[in-house]
CSV table of C-alpha atoms and ligand atoms in Angstrom, one decimal:
chain,number,residue,atom,x,y,z
A,1,MET,CA,189.7,-105.6,-34.2
A,2,LEU,CA,187.6,-105.9,-31.1
A,3,ASP,CA,189.0,-103.5,-28.5
A,4,ALA,CA,187.5,-101.1,-26.1
A,5,THR,CA,186.8,-98.6,-28.9
A,6,ALA,CA,185.4,-101.0,-31.5
A,7,LEU,CA,181.9,-99.7,-30.8
A,8,ALA,CA,182.7,-96.2,-29.5
A,9,ASP,CA,179.9,-93.7,-30.1
A,10,ARG,CA,177.6,-96.4,-31.4
A,11,THR,CA,174.1,-96.7,-30.0
A,12,ILE,CA,172.9,-100.3,-29.9
A,13,LEU,CA,169.4,-101.4,-28.9
A,14,VAL,CA,169.3,-104.7,-26.9
A,15,THR,CA,166.0,-106.4,-26.3
A,16,GLY,CA,165.8,-109.0,-23.5
A,17,ALA,CA,168.5,-106.9,-21.7
A,18,SER,CA,166.8,-107.7,-18.4
A,19,SER,CA,168.0,-111.2,-18.3
A,20,GLY,CA,170.3,-114.0,-19.6
A,21,LEU,CA,171.9,-113.7,-23.0
A,22,GLY,CA,170.5,-110.2,-23.6
A,23,ARG,CA,172.0,-108.9,-20.4
A,24,ALA,CA,175.4,-110.6,-21.1
A,25,ALA,CA,175.4,-109.1,-24.6
A,26,ALA,CA,174.6,-105.6,-23.3
A,27,VAL,CA,177.5,-105.8,-20.9
A,28,MET,CA,179.9,-107.1,-23.5
A,29,LEU,CA,178.9,-104.4,-26.1
A,30,SER,CA,179.3,-101.7,-23.4
A,31,ARG,CA,182.9,-102.9,-22.8
A,32,LEU,CA,183.6,-102.3,-26.5
A,33,GLY,CA,182.4,-98.7,-26.1
A,34,ALA,CA,178.8,-99.0,-27.2
A,35,ARG,CA,176.0,-96.9,-25.7
A,36,ILE,CA,173.2,-99.4,-24.8
A,37,ILE,CA,169.5,-98.9,-24.9
A,38,ALA,CA,168.3,-101.7,-22.6
A,39,VAL,CA,164.8,-103.0,-23.4
A,40,GLY,CA,162.5,-105.5,-21.7
A,41,ARG,CA,159.4,-105.3,-19.6
A,42,ASN,CA,160.9,-105.5,-16.1
A,43,GLU,CA,162.3,-102.1,-15.3
A,44,ALA,CA,164.0,-103.1,-12.0
A,45,ARG,CA,165.9,-105.9,-13.8
A,46,LEU,CA,166.8,-103.5,-16.7
A,47,ILE,CA,168.3,-101.1,-14.1
A,48,GLU,CA,170.3,-104.1,-12.6
A,49,THR,CA,171.7,-104.6,-16.1
A,50,ALA,CA,172.5,-100.9,-16.5
A,51,GLU,CA,174.5,-101.0,-13.3
A,52,GLN,CA,176.7,-103.6,-14.8
A,53,LEU,CA,177.4,-101.7,-18.0
A,54,ALA,CA,180.8,-100.2,-18.7
A,55,GLY,CA,180.9,-96.5,-19.6
A,56,THR,CA,178.2,-93.9,-19.4
A,57,GLY,CA,175.2,-92.6,-21.3
A,58,HIS,CA,173.2,-95.9,-21.3
A,59,LEU,CA,169.4,-95.9,-21.3
A,60,VAL,CA,166.8,-98.1,-19.7
A,61,ARG,CA,163.6,-98.2,-21.8
A,62,PRO,CA,161.0,-100.6,-20.6
A,63,PHE,CA,158.8,-101.7,-23.5
A,64,ASP,CA,156.5,-104.7,-24.1
A,65,LEU,CA,157.4,-106.0,-27.5
A,66,SER,CA,154.2,-107.9,-27.8
A,67,ALA,CA,152.8,-104.5,-28.8
A,68,ILE,CA,154.2,-105.2,-32.2
A,69,ASP,CA,152.3,-102.5,-34.1
A,70,GLU,CA,154.0,-99.9,-32.0
A,71,ILE,CA,157.6,-101.1,-32.5
A,72,PRO,CA,158.5,-99.0,-35.6
A,73,GLY,CA,157.0,-95.7,-34.2
A,74,TRP,CA,158.6,-96.4,-30.8
A,75,MET,CA,162.0,-96.8,-32.5
A,76,LYS,CA,161.5,-93.6,-34.4
A,77,SER,CA,160.9,-91.7,-31.2
A,78,LEU,CA,163.9,-93.4,-29.6
A,79,SER,CA,166.2,-92.3,-32.4
A,80,ALA,CA,164.7,-88.8,-32.5
A,81,GLU,CA,165.6,-88.4,-28.8
A,82,HIS,CA,168.9,-90.3,-28.7
A,83,GLY,CA,170.3,-90.3,-32.2
A,84,PRO,CA,170.4,-93.0,-34.9
A,85,LEU,CA,171.0,-96.6,-34.0
A,86,ARG,CA,174.0,-98.6,-35.3
A,87,GLY,CA,172.6,-102.0,-34.3
A,88,VAL,CA,169.8,-104.1,-32.8
A,89,VAL,CA,170.3,-107.3,-30.8
A,90,HIS,CA,167.0,-109.2,-30.4
A,91,SER,CA,167.4,-111.4,-27.4
A,92,ALA,CA,163.8,-111.1,-26.0
A,93,GLY,CA,162.2,-114.5,-26.5
A,94,ARG,CA,160.1,-117.3,-25.0
A,95,HIS,CA,160.5,-121.0,-24.7
A,96,LEU,CA,157.8,-123.6,-24.6
A,97,ALA,CA,158.0,-127.3,-23.8
A,98,ARG,CA,154.7,-129.1,-24.3
A,99,PRO,CA,153.6,-132.4,-25.8
A,100,LEU,CA,151.5,-131.8,-28.8
A,101,GLN,CA,148.2,-132.7,-27.1
A,102,MET,CA,148.8,-129.8,-24.7
A,103,VAL,CA,149.8,-127.2,-27.3
A,104,LYS,CA,147.2,-124.4,-27.4
A,105,PRO,CA,146.8,-121.9,-30.3
A,106,ASP,CA,147.1,-118.9,-28.0
A,107,ALA,CA,150.4,-120.0,-26.7
A,108,VAL,CA,151.7,-120.6,-30.2
A,109,GLN,CA,150.6,-117.1,-31.2
A,110,GLU,CA,152.2,-115.5,-28.2
A,111,LEU,CA,155.5,-117.3,-28.7
A,112,MET,CA,155.6,-116.5,-32.4
A,113,GLN,CA,154.8,-112.9,-31.7
A,114,ILE,CA,157.8,-112.3,-29.5
A,115,ASN,CA,160.3,-114.7,-31.2
A,116,VAL,CA,159.5,-114.0,-34.8
A,117,THR,CA,157.1,-111.1,-35.5
A,118,ALA,CA,158.9,-108.8,-33.0
A,119,ALA,CA,162.2,-109.6,-34.8
A,120,LEU,CA,160.6,-108.6,-38.2
A,121,MET,CA,159.2,-105.4,-36.7
A,122,LEU,CA,162.5,-104.4,-35.2
A,123,ALA,CA,164.1,-104.7,-38.6
A,124,LYS,CA,161.2,-102.7,-40.1
A,125,GLY,CA,161.7,-100.1,-37.4
A,126,LEU,CA,165.4,-99.9,-37.9
A,127,ARG,CA,165.3,-99.4,-41.7
A,128,GLN,CA,163.3,-96.2,-41.4
A,129,ARG,CA,165.1,-93.0,-42.5
A,130,ASN,CA,166.9,-91.3,-39.6
A,131,VAL,CA,166.4,-94.3,-37.3
A,132,PHE,CA,169.7,-96.0,-38.4
A,133,GLU,CA,173.1,-94.9,-39.5
A,134,ALA,CA,175.0,-97.2,-41.9
A,135,PRO,CA,176.9,-99.4,-41.4
A,136,ALA,CA,174.4,-101.1,-39.0
A,137,SER,CA,174.0,-104.6,-37.9
A,138,ILE,CA,171.0,-106.7,-36.6
A,139,VAL,CA,171.7,-109.8,-34.5
A,140,LEU,CA,168.7,-112.1,-33.9
A,141,LEU,CA,168.9,-114.8,-31.1
A,142,SER,CA,167.9,-118.1,-32.7
A,143,SER,CA,168.6,-121.5,-31.3
A,144,VAL,CA,170.0,-124.9,-32.3
A,145,MET,CA,166.4,-126.0,-32.1
A,146,GLY,CA,165.9,-124.2,-35.4
A,147,GLN,CA,168.3,-126.7,-37.0
A,148,VAL,CA,167.6,-130.0,-35.2
A,149,GLY,CA,164.5,-131.3,-33.6
A,150,GLN,CA,163.5,-132.3,-30.1
A,151,ALA,CA,160.2,-134.0,-29.0
A,152,GLY,CA,158.0,-131.6,-27.1
A,153,VAL,CA,159.7,-128.4,-28.5
A,154,SER,CA,158.0,-128.1,-31.9
A,155,VAL,CA,156.5,-124.6,-31.4
A,156,TYR,CA,159.8,-123.2,-30.2
A,157,SER,CA,161.7,-125.0,-33.0
A,158,ALA,CA,159.4,-123.6,-35.6
A,159,SER,CA,159.9,-120.1,-34.3
A,160,LYS,CA,163.7,-120.5,-34.4
A,161,GLY,CA,163.7,-122.0,-37.9
A,162,ALA,CA,161.6,-118.9,-38.9
A,163,VAL,CA,164.2,-116.6,-37.3
A,164,ASP,CA,167.0,-118.2,-39.4
A,165,ALA,CA,164.9,-117.9,-42.6
A,166,LEU,CA,164.0,-114.3,-41.8
A,167,THR,CA,167.6,-113.5,-41.3
A,168,ARG,CA,168.5,-114.6,-44.8
A,169,SER,CA,165.7,-112.6,-46.6
A,170,LEU,CA,166.2,-109.6,-44.4
A,171,ALA,CA,169.9,-109.7,-45.2
A,172,LEU,CA,169.2,-109.5,-48.9
A,173,GLU,CA,166.6,-106.8,-48.5
A,174,LEU,CA,168.7,-104.5,-46.3
A,175,ALA,CA,172.2,-105.0,-47.7
A,176,ALA,CA,171.8,-102.1,-50.2
A,177,ILE,CA,171.1,-99.6,-47.4
A,178,GLY,CA,174.1,-100.9,-45.3
A,179,ILE,CA,172.3,-103.0,-42.7
A,180,ARG,CA,173.7,-106.5,-42.1
A,181,VAL,CA,171.5,-109.2,-40.5
A,182,ASN,CA,172.7,-112.4,-38.9
A,183,SER,CA,171.4,-114.8,-36.3
A,184,ILE,CA,173.1,-116.8,-33.5
A,185,ALA,CA,172.1,-120.4,-32.7
A,186,PRO,CA,173.1,-121.2,-29.2
A,187,GLY,CA,173.0,-124.6,-27.6
A,188,GLN,CA,172.1,-124.8,-23.9
A,189,VAL,CA,173.5,-121.9,-21.9
A,190,GLU,CA,173.0,-121.5,-18.2
A,191,THR,CA,170.5,-118.7,-18.0
A,192,GLU,CA,167.1,-118.2,-16.4
A,193,MET,CA,165.4,-119.7,-19.4
A,194,ALA,CA,167.6,-122.7,-19.1
A,195,GLN,CA,166.8,-122.8,-15.4
A,196,GLN,CA,163.1,-122.9,-16.2
A,197,GLN,CA,163.6,-125.7,-18.6
A,198,ARG,CA,165.6,-127.6,-16.1
A,199,GLN,CA,162.7,-127.5,-13.7
A,200,THR,CA,160.8,-129.7,-16.1
A,201,LEU,CA,163.5,-132.3,-16.4
A,202,THR,CA,164.7,-135.1,-14.1
A,203,GLU,CA,168.3,-135.2,-13.1
A,204,GLU,CA,168.8,-138.0,-15.6
A,205,GLN,CA,167.1,-136.1,-18.5
A,206,PHE,CA,169.3,-133.1,-17.7
A,207,GLU,CA,172.5,-135.1,-17.7
A,208,ARG,CA,171.6,-136.5,-21.1
A,209,ILE,CA,171.3,-132.9,-22.5
A,210,ARG,CA,174.5,-132.0,-20.9
A,211,ALA,CA,176.2,-135.0,-22.5
A,212,LEU,CA,175.0,-133.9,-25.9
A,213,HIS,CA,177.2,-130.8,-25.6
A,214,PRO,CA,180.8,-132.2,-26.1
A,215,LEU,CA,182.2,-128.9,-24.7
A,216,GLY,CA,179.7,-128.9,-21.8
A,217,LEU,CA,177.0,-126.3,-21.3
A,218,GLY,CA,177.6,-122.7,-22.4
A,219,ARG,CA,178.0,-119.5,-20.4
A,220,PRO,CA,176.2,-116.3,-21.4
A,221,ALA,CA,179.6,-114.7,-22.3
A,222,ASP,CA,180.2,-117.4,-24.9
A,223,VAL,CA,177.2,-116.1,-26.8
A,224,ALA,CA,177.9,-112.4,-26.0
A,225,HIS,CA,181.3,-112.7,-27.7
A,226,ALA,CA,179.5,-113.9,-30.8
A,227,VAL,CA,177.1,-111.0,-30.6
A,228,ALA,CA,179.9,-108.5,-30.3
A,229,PHE,CA,181.7,-110.0,-33.4
A,230,LEU,CA,178.5,-109.8,-35.4
A,231,ILE,CA,177.6,-106.3,-34.2
A,232,ALA,CA,181.1,-104.8,-34.8
A,233,ASP,CA,182.8,-104.2,-38.1
A,234,THR,CA,184.8,-107.4,-37.5
A,235,SER,CA,182.0,-109.1,-39.4
A,236,ARG,CA,181.6,-106.5,-42.1
A,237,TRP,CA,181.6,-109.1,-44.9
A,238,ILE,CA,179.1,-111.4,-43.2
A,239,THR,CA,175.3,-111.2,-43.6
A,240,GLY,CA,172.4,-113.6,-43.9
A,241,SER,CA,174.3,-116.2,-41.8
A,242,THR,CA,173.5,-118.2,-38.7
A,243,LEU,CA,176.4,-118.5,-36.4
A,244,THR,CA,176.1,-121.7,-34.3
A,245,VAL,CA,177.5,-121.4,-30.8
A,246,ASP,CA,176.7,-124.7,-29.2
A,247,GLY,CA,179.6,-126.5,-27.7
A,248,GLY,CA,179.3,-129.1,-30.5
A,249,TYR,CA,175.6,-129.9,-30.0
A,250,THR,CA,174.8,-130.0,-33.7
A,251,ALA,CA,178.1,-131.6,-34.7
A,252,HIS,CA,176.6,-135.0,-34.1
B,1,MET,CA,140.3,-126.6,-10.0
B,2,ASP,CA,138.8,-129.6,-8.1
B,3,VAL,CA,139.9,-133.2,-8.2
B,4,GLN,CA,137.4,-134.2,-10.9
B,5,ALA,CA,138.5,-131.4,-13.2
B,6,PHE,CA,142.1,-132.3,-12.6
B,7,LEU,CA,141.5,-136.0,-13.3
B,8,ALA,CA,139.7,-135.0,-16.5
B,9,GLU,CA,142.8,-133.0,-17.6
B,10,LEU,CA,144.9,-136.0,-16.9
B,11,ASP,CA,142.7,-138.2,-19.0
B,12,GLU,CA,143.1,-135.7,-21.8
B,13,LEU,CA,146.9,-135.5,-21.5
B,14,PHE,CA,147.2,-139.3,-21.6
B,15,GLU,CA,144.5,-139.5,-24.3
B,16,LEU,CA,142.3,-141.8,-22.4
B,17,ASP,CA,138.5,-141.8,-22.2
B,18,PRO,CA,137.1,-139.4,-19.7
B,19,GLY,CA,136.8,-141.0,-16.3
B,20,THR,CA,139.6,-143.5,-16.9
B,21,ILE,CA,142.2,-142.3,-14.4
B,22,SER,CA,141.4,-142.6,-10.7
B,23,PRO,CA,143.4,-141.8,-7.5
B,24,ALA,CA,144.3,-145.4,-6.9
B,25,ASP,CA,146.1,-145.8,-10.2
B,26,SER,CA,149.8,-146.3,-10.2
B,27,ILE,CA,151.4,-143.4,-12.1
B,28,PRO,CA,154.2,-145.3,-14.0
B,29,ASP,CA,151.5,-147.8,-15.1
B,30,ILE,CA,149.3,-145.2,-16.8
B,31,PRO,CA,149.2,-146.1,-20.5
B,32,GLY,CA,151.2,-143.5,-22.4
B,33,TRP,CA,153.4,-142.6,-19.5
B,34,SER,CA,156.6,-141.3,-21.1
B,35,SER,CA,159.1,-138.4,-20.9
B,36,LEU,CA,156.8,-136.4,-23.0
B,37,THR,CA,153.7,-136.9,-20.9
B,38,PHE,CA,155.9,-136.3,-17.9
B,39,MET,CA,156.8,-132.9,-19.4
B,40,GLY,CA,153.1,-132.3,-20.1
B,41,LEU,CA,152.1,-133.2,-16.5
B,42,ILE,CA,154.6,-130.5,-15.2
B,43,ALA,CA,153.1,-128.0,-17.6
B,44,LEU,CA,149.5,-128.9,-16.6
B,45,VAL,CA,150.2,-128.4,-12.9
B,46,ASP,CA,151.9,-125.2,-13.6
B,47,GLU,CA,149.2,-123.8,-15.9
B,48,GLU,CA,146.2,-125.0,-14.1
B,49,LEU,CA,147.3,-124.7,-10.5
B,50,GLY,CA,150.2,-122.3,-10.6
B,51,ILE,CA,152.4,-124.8,-8.8
B,52,THR,CA,156.0,-125.6,-10.0
B,53,LEU,CA,156.4,-129.3,-9.3
B,54,ALA,CA,160.0,-130.6,-9.2
B,55,PRO,CA,160.4,-133.5,-11.5
B,56,ASP,CA,161.7,-135.6,-8.7
B,57,THR,CA,158.6,-134.9,-6.6
B,58,ILE,CA,156.5,-136.5,-9.4
B,59,LEU,CA,158.9,-139.5,-9.5
B,60,GLY,CA,158.3,-139.8,-5.8
B,61,CYS,CA,154.6,-140.2,-6.3
B,62,ALA,CA,153.5,-143.9,-6.5
B,63,THR,CA,149.8,-143.2,-7.3
B,64,VAL,CA,147.7,-140.5,-8.8
B,65,GLY,CA,146.3,-139.9,-5.2
B,66,ASP,CA,149.9,-139.1,-4.0
B,67,LEU,CA,150.2,-136.6,-6.8
B,68,LEU,CA,146.8,-135.0,-6.0
B,69,ARG,CA,148.0,-134.5,-2.4
B,70,GLU,CA,151.3,-133.0,-3.7
B,71,VAL,CA,149.3,-130.4,-5.6
B,72,GLY,CA,146.9,-129.7,-2.7
B,73,LEU,CA,144.0,-131.6,-4.0
B,74,THR,CA,142.8,-134.5,-1.8
B,75,PRO,CA,140.7,-137.3,-3.2
B,76,ALA,CA,138.4,-136.9,-0.2
B,77,GLU,CA,137.3,-133.5,-1.6
B,78,THR,CA,135.8,-135.4,-4.5
B,79,ASN,CA,133.3,-137.1,-2.3
B,80,ALA,CA,132.6,-133.8,-0.4
B,81,GLN,CA,131.8,-132.1,-3.7
B,82,ALA,CA,129.9,-135.0,-5.1
B,83,ALA,CA,127.7,-135.1,-2.0
C,1,NAP,N1,169.5,-119.9,-22.6
C,1,NAP,C1,169.7,-120.8,-23.6
C,1,NAP,O1,170.2,-121.9,-23.3
C,1,NAP,C2,169.3,-120.4,-25.0
C,1,NAP,C3,169.6,-121.4,-26.0
C,1,NAP,C4,169.3,-121.1,-27.3
C,1,NAP,C5,168.6,-119.9,-27.6
C,1,NAP,N2,168.3,-119.0,-26.7
C,1,NAP,C6,167.6,-117.8,-27.1
C,1,NAP,O2,168.3,-116.7,-26.6
C,1,NAP,C7,167.3,-115.6,-26.3
C,1,NAP,C8,167.6,-115.2,-24.9
C,1,NAP,O3,167.4,-116.3,-24.0
C,1,NAP,P1,167.7,-116.2,-22.4
C,1,NAP,O4,168.2,-117.5,-22.0
C,1,NAP,O5,168.5,-115.0,-22.2
C,1,NAP,O6,166.2,-116.0,-21.9
C,1,NAP,P2,165.6,-115.3,-20.5
C,1,NAP,O7,166.7,-115.3,-19.5
C,1,NAP,O8,164.4,-116.0,-20.2
C,1,NAP,O9,165.3,-113.8,-21.0
C,1,NAP,C9,164.3,-113.6,-21.9
C,1,NAP,C10,164.2,-112.1,-22.1
C,1,NAP,O10,163.1,-111.8,-23.0
C,1,NAP,C11,162.5,-110.7,-22.5
C,1,NAP,N3,161.1,-110.7,-22.9
C,1,NAP,C12,160.2,-111.7,-23.0
C,1,NAP,N4,159.0,-111.3,-23.4
C,1,NAP,C13,159.1,-110.0,-23.7
C,1,NAP,C14,158.2,-109.0,-24.2
C,1,NAP,N5,156.9,-109.3,-24.5
C,1,NAP,N6,158.7,-107.7,-24.3
C,1,NAP,C15,159.9,-107.4,-24.0
C,1,NAP,N7,160.8,-108.3,-23.5
C,1,NAP,C16,160.4,-109.6,-23.4
C,1,NAP,C17,162.6,-110.8,-21.0
C,1,NAP,O11,162.5,-109.5,-20.4
C,1,NAP,P3,161.3,-109.1,-19.4
C,1,NAP,O12,160.9,-110.2,-18.5
C,1,NAP,O13,161.9,-107.9,-18.6
C,1,NAP,O14,160.2,-108.6,-20.3
C,1,NAP,C18,164.0,-111.3,-20.8
C,1,NAP,O15,164.9,-110.3,-20.7
C,1,NAP,C19,166.0,-116.2,-26.6
C,1,NAP,O16,165.5,-115.9,-27.9
C,1,NAP,C20,166.2,-117.7,-26.5
C,1,NAP,O17,165.3,-118.4,-27.3
C,1,NAP,C21,168.6,-119.3,-25.3
């Protein structure tokens, strides 16, 4: 059951905790008793998140995940200092809206690095001896764009399709050592990323997107509840799956 | 970025021959004008000039010259630079 002790004494690393869905997830997990290691690049914004967390003992650890080679070693030192991790939520990510003629290889590389490669390296980091304690759970933030297409969003879509595929193979590889791996595919949620996207749309285009969500646009807490379910033992028999949380967007 | 360079980027975005788009052109009549090139135009202004243009500002521009003025490039500069 998900109550205030569901995650008591469990340390959960949350990337992208400085904003949007990562911040909402960190807050939700803390209310269930988890100790949060809040990760992102912007320290001031991570501290803002920490101030919203329930309970004590949380940590703010600024880190640039584009230094992918360093991720496993960094996780090893985190766990040496603060004890083994019981879960990782990867909510750090980037969005890109570009017509194909404007897509540049460098931008593809950068986006794939944080959305996909960092996810893989976080799993690689977690599976090391003494870094995790079973049962553990990894939740990767994917998107409905990994399941359906949208013109101008091909790079982002490809990265999210990769996240869902990664989830399945990682789940099989890590099941034997007690690590579950699942992804969440949100529809449009009102966060900073959504705000940035909105700046590229006319009122009419935005209304069309809103209309494609039968239950309206999502709130960060809608996704955070799904994260909590997948991190906690409530989902102990679920691995390798993608949980769609989209207000009906992909039901069409 | 000067006016000429910006116009050249526009030609590339709309996949027109270099030198096709000029300040007097009506924006909605540029061949290839669509919601996708619209998205590309916002990205272009953001990446090249560091300016976040509101979509409705673009819709308010009748000509390419109006757009140039919105992003702080005046067609007159072209002549100054060419001279
Ligand atoms: N919002 C939506 O509607 C929506 C819908 C579907 C899927 N998603 C997915 O959900 C996830 C979170 O989205 P969001 O809306 O919360 O986005 P957001 O508000 O833009 O937050 C993105 C987060 O990623 C972190 N980040 C980016 N690059 C990083 C790097 N190199 N190293 C460390 N941290 C980095 C940022 O932290 P710093 O700036 O501090 O580094 C920030 O906390 C993303 O994967 C996104 O694709 C969002």
